[in-house]
Short mmCIF file of C-alpha atoms and ligand atoms in Angstrom, two decimals:
data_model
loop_
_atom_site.label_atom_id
_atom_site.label_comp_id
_atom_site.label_asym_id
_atom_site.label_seq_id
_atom_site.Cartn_x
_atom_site.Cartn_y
_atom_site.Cartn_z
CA UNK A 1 -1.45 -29.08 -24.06
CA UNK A 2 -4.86 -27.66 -22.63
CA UNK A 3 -4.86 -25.38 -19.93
CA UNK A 4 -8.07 -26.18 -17.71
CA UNK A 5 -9.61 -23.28 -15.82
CA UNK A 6 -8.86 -22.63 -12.42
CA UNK A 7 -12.42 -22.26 -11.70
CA UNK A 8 -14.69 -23.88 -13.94
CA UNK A 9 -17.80 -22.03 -15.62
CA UNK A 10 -20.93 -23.06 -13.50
CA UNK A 11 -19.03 -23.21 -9.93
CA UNK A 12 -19.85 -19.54 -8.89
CA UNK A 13 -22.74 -19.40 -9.52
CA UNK A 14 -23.73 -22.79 -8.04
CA UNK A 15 -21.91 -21.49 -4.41
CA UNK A 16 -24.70 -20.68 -1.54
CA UNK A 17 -24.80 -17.35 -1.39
CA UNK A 18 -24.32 -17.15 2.40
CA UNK A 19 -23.94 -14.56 4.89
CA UNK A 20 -20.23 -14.13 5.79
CA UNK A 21 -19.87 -12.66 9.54
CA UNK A 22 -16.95 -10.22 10.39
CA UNK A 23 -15.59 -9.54 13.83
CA UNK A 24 -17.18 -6.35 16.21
CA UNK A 25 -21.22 -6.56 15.35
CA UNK A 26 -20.34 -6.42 11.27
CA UNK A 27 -20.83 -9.26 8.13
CA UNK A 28 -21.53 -8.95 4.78
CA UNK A 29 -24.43 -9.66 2.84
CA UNK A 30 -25.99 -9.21 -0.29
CA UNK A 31 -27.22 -5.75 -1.73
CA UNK A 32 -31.25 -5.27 -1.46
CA UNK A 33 -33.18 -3.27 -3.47
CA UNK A 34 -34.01 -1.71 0.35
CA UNK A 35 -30.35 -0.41 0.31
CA UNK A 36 -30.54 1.87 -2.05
CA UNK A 37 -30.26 5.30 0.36
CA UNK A 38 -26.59 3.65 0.79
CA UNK A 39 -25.92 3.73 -2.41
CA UNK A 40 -27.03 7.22 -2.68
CA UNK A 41 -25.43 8.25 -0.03
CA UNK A 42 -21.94 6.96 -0.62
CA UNK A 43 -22.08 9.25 -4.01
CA UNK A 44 -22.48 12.51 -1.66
CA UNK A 45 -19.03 11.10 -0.10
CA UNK A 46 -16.20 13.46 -1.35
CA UNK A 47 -13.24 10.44 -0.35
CA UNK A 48 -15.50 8.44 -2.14
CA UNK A 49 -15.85 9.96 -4.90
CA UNK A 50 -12.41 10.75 -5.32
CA UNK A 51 -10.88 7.49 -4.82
CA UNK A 52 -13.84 5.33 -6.29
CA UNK A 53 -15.38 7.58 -8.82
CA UNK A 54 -18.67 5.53 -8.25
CA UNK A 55 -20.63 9.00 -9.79
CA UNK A 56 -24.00 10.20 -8.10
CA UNK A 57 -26.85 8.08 -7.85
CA UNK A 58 -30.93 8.68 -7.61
CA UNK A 59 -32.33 6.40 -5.67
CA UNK A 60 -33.52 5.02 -9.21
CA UNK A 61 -29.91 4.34 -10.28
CA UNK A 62 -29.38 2.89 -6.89
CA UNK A 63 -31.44 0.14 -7.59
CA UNK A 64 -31.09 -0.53 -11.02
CA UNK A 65 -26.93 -0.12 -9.64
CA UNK A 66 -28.05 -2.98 -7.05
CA UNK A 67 -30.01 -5.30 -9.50
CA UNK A 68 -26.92 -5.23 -11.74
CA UNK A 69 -24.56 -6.42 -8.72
CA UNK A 70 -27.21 -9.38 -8.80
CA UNK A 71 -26.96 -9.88 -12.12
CA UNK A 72 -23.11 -9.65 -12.41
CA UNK A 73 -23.57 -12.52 -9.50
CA UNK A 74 -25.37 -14.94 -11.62
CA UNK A 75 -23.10 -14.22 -14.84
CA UNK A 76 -20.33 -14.82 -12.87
CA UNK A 77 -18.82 -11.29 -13.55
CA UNK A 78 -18.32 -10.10 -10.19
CA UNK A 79 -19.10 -10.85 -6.23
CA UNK A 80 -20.40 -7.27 -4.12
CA UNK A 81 -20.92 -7.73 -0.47
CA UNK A 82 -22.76 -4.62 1.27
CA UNK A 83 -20.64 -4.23 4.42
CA UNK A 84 -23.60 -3.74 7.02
CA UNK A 85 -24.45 -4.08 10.85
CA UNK A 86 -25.44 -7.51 12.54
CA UNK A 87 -28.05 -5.91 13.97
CA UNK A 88 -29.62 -5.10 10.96
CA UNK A 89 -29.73 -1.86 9.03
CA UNK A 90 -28.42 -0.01 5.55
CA UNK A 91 -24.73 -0.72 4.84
CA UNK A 92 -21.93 1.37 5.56
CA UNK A 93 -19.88 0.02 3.05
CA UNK A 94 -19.25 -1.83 -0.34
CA UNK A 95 -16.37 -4.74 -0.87
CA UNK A 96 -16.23 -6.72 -3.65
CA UNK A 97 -14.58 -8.76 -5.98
CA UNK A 98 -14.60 -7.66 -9.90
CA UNK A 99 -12.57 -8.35 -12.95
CA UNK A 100 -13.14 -11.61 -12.43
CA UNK A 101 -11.04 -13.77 -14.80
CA UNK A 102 -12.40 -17.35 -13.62
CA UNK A 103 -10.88 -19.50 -16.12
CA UNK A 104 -7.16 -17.29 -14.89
CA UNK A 105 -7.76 -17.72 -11.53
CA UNK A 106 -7.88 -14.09 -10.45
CA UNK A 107 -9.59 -11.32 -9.72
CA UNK A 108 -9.52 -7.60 -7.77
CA UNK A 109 -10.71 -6.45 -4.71
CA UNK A 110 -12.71 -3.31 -4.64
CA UNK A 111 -14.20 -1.54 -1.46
CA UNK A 112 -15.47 1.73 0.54
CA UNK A 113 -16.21 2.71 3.97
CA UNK A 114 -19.07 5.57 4.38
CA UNK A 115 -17.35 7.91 6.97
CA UNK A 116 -19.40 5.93 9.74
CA UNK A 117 -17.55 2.90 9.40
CA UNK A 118 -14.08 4.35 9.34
CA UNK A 119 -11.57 4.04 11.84
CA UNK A 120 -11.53 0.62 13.72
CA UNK A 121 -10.18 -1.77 11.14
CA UNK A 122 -13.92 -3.06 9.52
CA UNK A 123 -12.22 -3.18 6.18
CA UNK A 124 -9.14 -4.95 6.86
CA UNK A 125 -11.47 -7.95 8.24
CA UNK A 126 -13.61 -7.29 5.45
CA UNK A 127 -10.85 -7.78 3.16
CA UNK A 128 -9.48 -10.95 4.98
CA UNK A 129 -12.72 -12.75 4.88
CA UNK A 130 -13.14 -11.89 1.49
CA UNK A 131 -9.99 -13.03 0.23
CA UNK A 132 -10.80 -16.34 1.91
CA UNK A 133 -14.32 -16.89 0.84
CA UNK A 134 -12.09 -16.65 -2.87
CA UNK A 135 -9.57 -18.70 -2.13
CA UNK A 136 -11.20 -21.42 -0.28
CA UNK A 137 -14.94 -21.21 -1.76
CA UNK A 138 -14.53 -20.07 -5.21
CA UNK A 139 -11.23 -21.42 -5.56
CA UNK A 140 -9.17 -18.32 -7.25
CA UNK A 141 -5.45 -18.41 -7.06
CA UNK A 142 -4.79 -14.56 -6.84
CA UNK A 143 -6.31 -11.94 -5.77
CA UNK A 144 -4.87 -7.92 -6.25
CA UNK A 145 -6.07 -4.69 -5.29
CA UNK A 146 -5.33 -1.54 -6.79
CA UNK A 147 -5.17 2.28 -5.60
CA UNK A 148 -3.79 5.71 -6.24
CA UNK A 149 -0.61 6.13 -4.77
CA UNK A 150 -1.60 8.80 -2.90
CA UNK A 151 -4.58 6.96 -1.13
CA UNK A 152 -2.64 5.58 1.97
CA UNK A 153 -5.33 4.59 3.77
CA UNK A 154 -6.01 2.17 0.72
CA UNK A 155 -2.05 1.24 0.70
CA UNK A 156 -2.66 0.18 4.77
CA UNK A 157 -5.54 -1.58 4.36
CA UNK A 158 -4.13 -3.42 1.35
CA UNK A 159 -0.94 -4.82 3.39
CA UNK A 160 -2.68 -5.26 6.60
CA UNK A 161 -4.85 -7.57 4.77
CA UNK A 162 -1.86 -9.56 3.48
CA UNK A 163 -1.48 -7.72 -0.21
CA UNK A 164 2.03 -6.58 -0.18
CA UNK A 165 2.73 -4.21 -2.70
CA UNK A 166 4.27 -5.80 -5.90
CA UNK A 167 4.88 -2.36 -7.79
CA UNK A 168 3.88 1.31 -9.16
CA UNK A 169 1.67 1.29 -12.47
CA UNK A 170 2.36 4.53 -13.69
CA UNK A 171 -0.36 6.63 -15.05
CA UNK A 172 -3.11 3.73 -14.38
CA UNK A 173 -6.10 5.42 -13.35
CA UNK A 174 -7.42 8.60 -14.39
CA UNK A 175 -9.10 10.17 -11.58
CA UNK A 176 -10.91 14.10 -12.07
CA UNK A 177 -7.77 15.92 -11.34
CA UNK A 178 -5.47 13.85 -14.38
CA UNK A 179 -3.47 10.62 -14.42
CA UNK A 180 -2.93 8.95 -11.18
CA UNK A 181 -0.18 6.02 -10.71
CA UNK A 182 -1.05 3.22 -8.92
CA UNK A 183 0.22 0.55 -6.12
CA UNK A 184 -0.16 -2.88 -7.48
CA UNK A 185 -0.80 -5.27 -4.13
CA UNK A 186 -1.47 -8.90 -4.37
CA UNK A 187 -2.32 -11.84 -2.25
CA UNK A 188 -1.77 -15.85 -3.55
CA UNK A 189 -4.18 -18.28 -2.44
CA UNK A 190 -0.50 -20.07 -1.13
CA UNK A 191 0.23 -17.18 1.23
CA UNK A 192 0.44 -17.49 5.01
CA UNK A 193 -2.99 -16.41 6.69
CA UNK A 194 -3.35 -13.31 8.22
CA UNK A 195 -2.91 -12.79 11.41
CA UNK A 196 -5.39 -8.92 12.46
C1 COA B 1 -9.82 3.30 2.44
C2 COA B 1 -10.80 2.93 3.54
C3 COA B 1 -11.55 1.66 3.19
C4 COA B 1 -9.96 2.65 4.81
O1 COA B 1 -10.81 2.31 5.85
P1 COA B 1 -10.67 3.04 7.27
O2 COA B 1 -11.63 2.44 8.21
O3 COA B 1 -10.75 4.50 7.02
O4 COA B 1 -9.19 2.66 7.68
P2 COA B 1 -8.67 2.36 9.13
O5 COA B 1 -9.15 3.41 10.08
O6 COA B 1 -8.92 0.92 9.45
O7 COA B 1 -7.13 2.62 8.95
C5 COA B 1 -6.30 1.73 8.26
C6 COA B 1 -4.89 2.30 8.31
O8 COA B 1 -4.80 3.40 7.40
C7 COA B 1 -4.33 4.55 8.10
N1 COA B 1 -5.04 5.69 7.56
C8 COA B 1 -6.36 5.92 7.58
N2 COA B 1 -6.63 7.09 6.95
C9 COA B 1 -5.43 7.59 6.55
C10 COA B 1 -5.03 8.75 5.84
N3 COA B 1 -5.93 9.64 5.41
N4 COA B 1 -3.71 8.95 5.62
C11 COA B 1 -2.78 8.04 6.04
N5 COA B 1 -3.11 6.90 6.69
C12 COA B 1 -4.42 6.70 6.93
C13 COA B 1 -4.69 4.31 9.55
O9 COA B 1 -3.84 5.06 10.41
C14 COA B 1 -4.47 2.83 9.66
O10 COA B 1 -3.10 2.55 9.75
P3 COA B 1 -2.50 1.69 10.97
O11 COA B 1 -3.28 0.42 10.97
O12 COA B 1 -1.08 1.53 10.62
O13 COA B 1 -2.79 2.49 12.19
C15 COA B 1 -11.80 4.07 3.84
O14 COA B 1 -11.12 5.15 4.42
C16 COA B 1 -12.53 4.55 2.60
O15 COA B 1 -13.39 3.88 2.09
N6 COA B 1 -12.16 5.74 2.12
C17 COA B 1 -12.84 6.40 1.00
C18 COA B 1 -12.77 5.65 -0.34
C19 COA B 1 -11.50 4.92 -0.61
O16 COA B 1 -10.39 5.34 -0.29
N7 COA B 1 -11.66 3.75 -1.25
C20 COA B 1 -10.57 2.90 -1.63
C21 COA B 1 -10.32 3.02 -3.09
S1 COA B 1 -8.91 2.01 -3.55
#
């Protein structure tokens, strides 16, 4: 018997690409080629660098790094969001979802704060309105995210967002200082909303 996709080819890249708004003067939007000091910026960020291992960028790389996101867009490869003010101004963040298997139904969150977003709970709203704009827009079934296991911050963000963690992946990622394991968290399109 044939399996049809969970989201059919043509349906992503047919969605509006709209503005989603967050709570507390944030929303996400897409990357412009205006954004690119961001970009640089976030790859003078030793957490990360660490955690991400995004690599440096001239402001070259930025953009060509920003045209790609675009691109991945309209291939239907991946969905990046710059996290940035209402009021206007460069982001101070990056979520996203990548590893996109449409046809499967899933895909993974990725995301980073620049040091002047941290600390009041942007990403786990972020995260939330993410997850729904997947479920409910693009219509994926399940959604994971993935981090070193010795990245709590990640591991909060992950099960305040309503990811609880599913398992250890042992020597998943290599990061610069060897093999890290890594938390498995994952979210069903089925699961209760989230209450933040
Ligand atoms: C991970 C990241 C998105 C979290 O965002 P944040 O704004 O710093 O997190 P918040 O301040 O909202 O804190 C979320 C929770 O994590 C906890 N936390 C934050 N930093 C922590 C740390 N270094 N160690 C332990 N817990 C930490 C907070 O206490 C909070 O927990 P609580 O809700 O139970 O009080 C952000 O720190 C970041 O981008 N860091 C650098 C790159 C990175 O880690 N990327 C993720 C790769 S998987």
């Amino acid at each position: 018997m044939d399996i049809p996709p969970v989201v059919p080819p043509g349906r992503m890249r047919a969605l509006p690409r709209t503005v989603l708004g967050l709570p507390d003067g944030w929303l996400l939007r897409h990357w412009e080629p205006y954004d690119a000091p961001a970009l640089v910026a976030s790859g003078t960020d030793p957490d990360i660098q660490r955690w991400n291992r995004t690599g440096r960028f001239t402001e070259a790389r930025a953009e060509e790094r920003i045209a790609r996101y675009r691109a991945n867009w309209e291939a239907e490869e991946a969905a990046i969001w710059a996290i940035a003010p209402e009021a206007g101004g460069l982001p101070v963040g990056l979520i996203g979802l990548a590893d996109l298997d449409l046809a499967g139904g899933s895909g993974e969150i990725l995301y980073w704060l620049m040091p002047a977003g941290r600390g009041s709970g942007t990403m786990v709203g972020a995260t939330d309105r993410v997850s729904r704009w997947a479920f409910e827009e693009l219509g994926l079934h399940r959604l994971r995210i993935t981090h070193s296991v010795a990245n709590p911050a990640s591991c909060r963000i992950a099960e305040k967002a309503g990811f609880p963690l599913e398992g250890t992946m042992r020597g998943a990622l290599l990061h610069a200082d060897g093999w890290h394991d890594e938390h498995l968290h994952a979210r069903l399109r089925t699961d209760r909303p989230v209450r933040h």
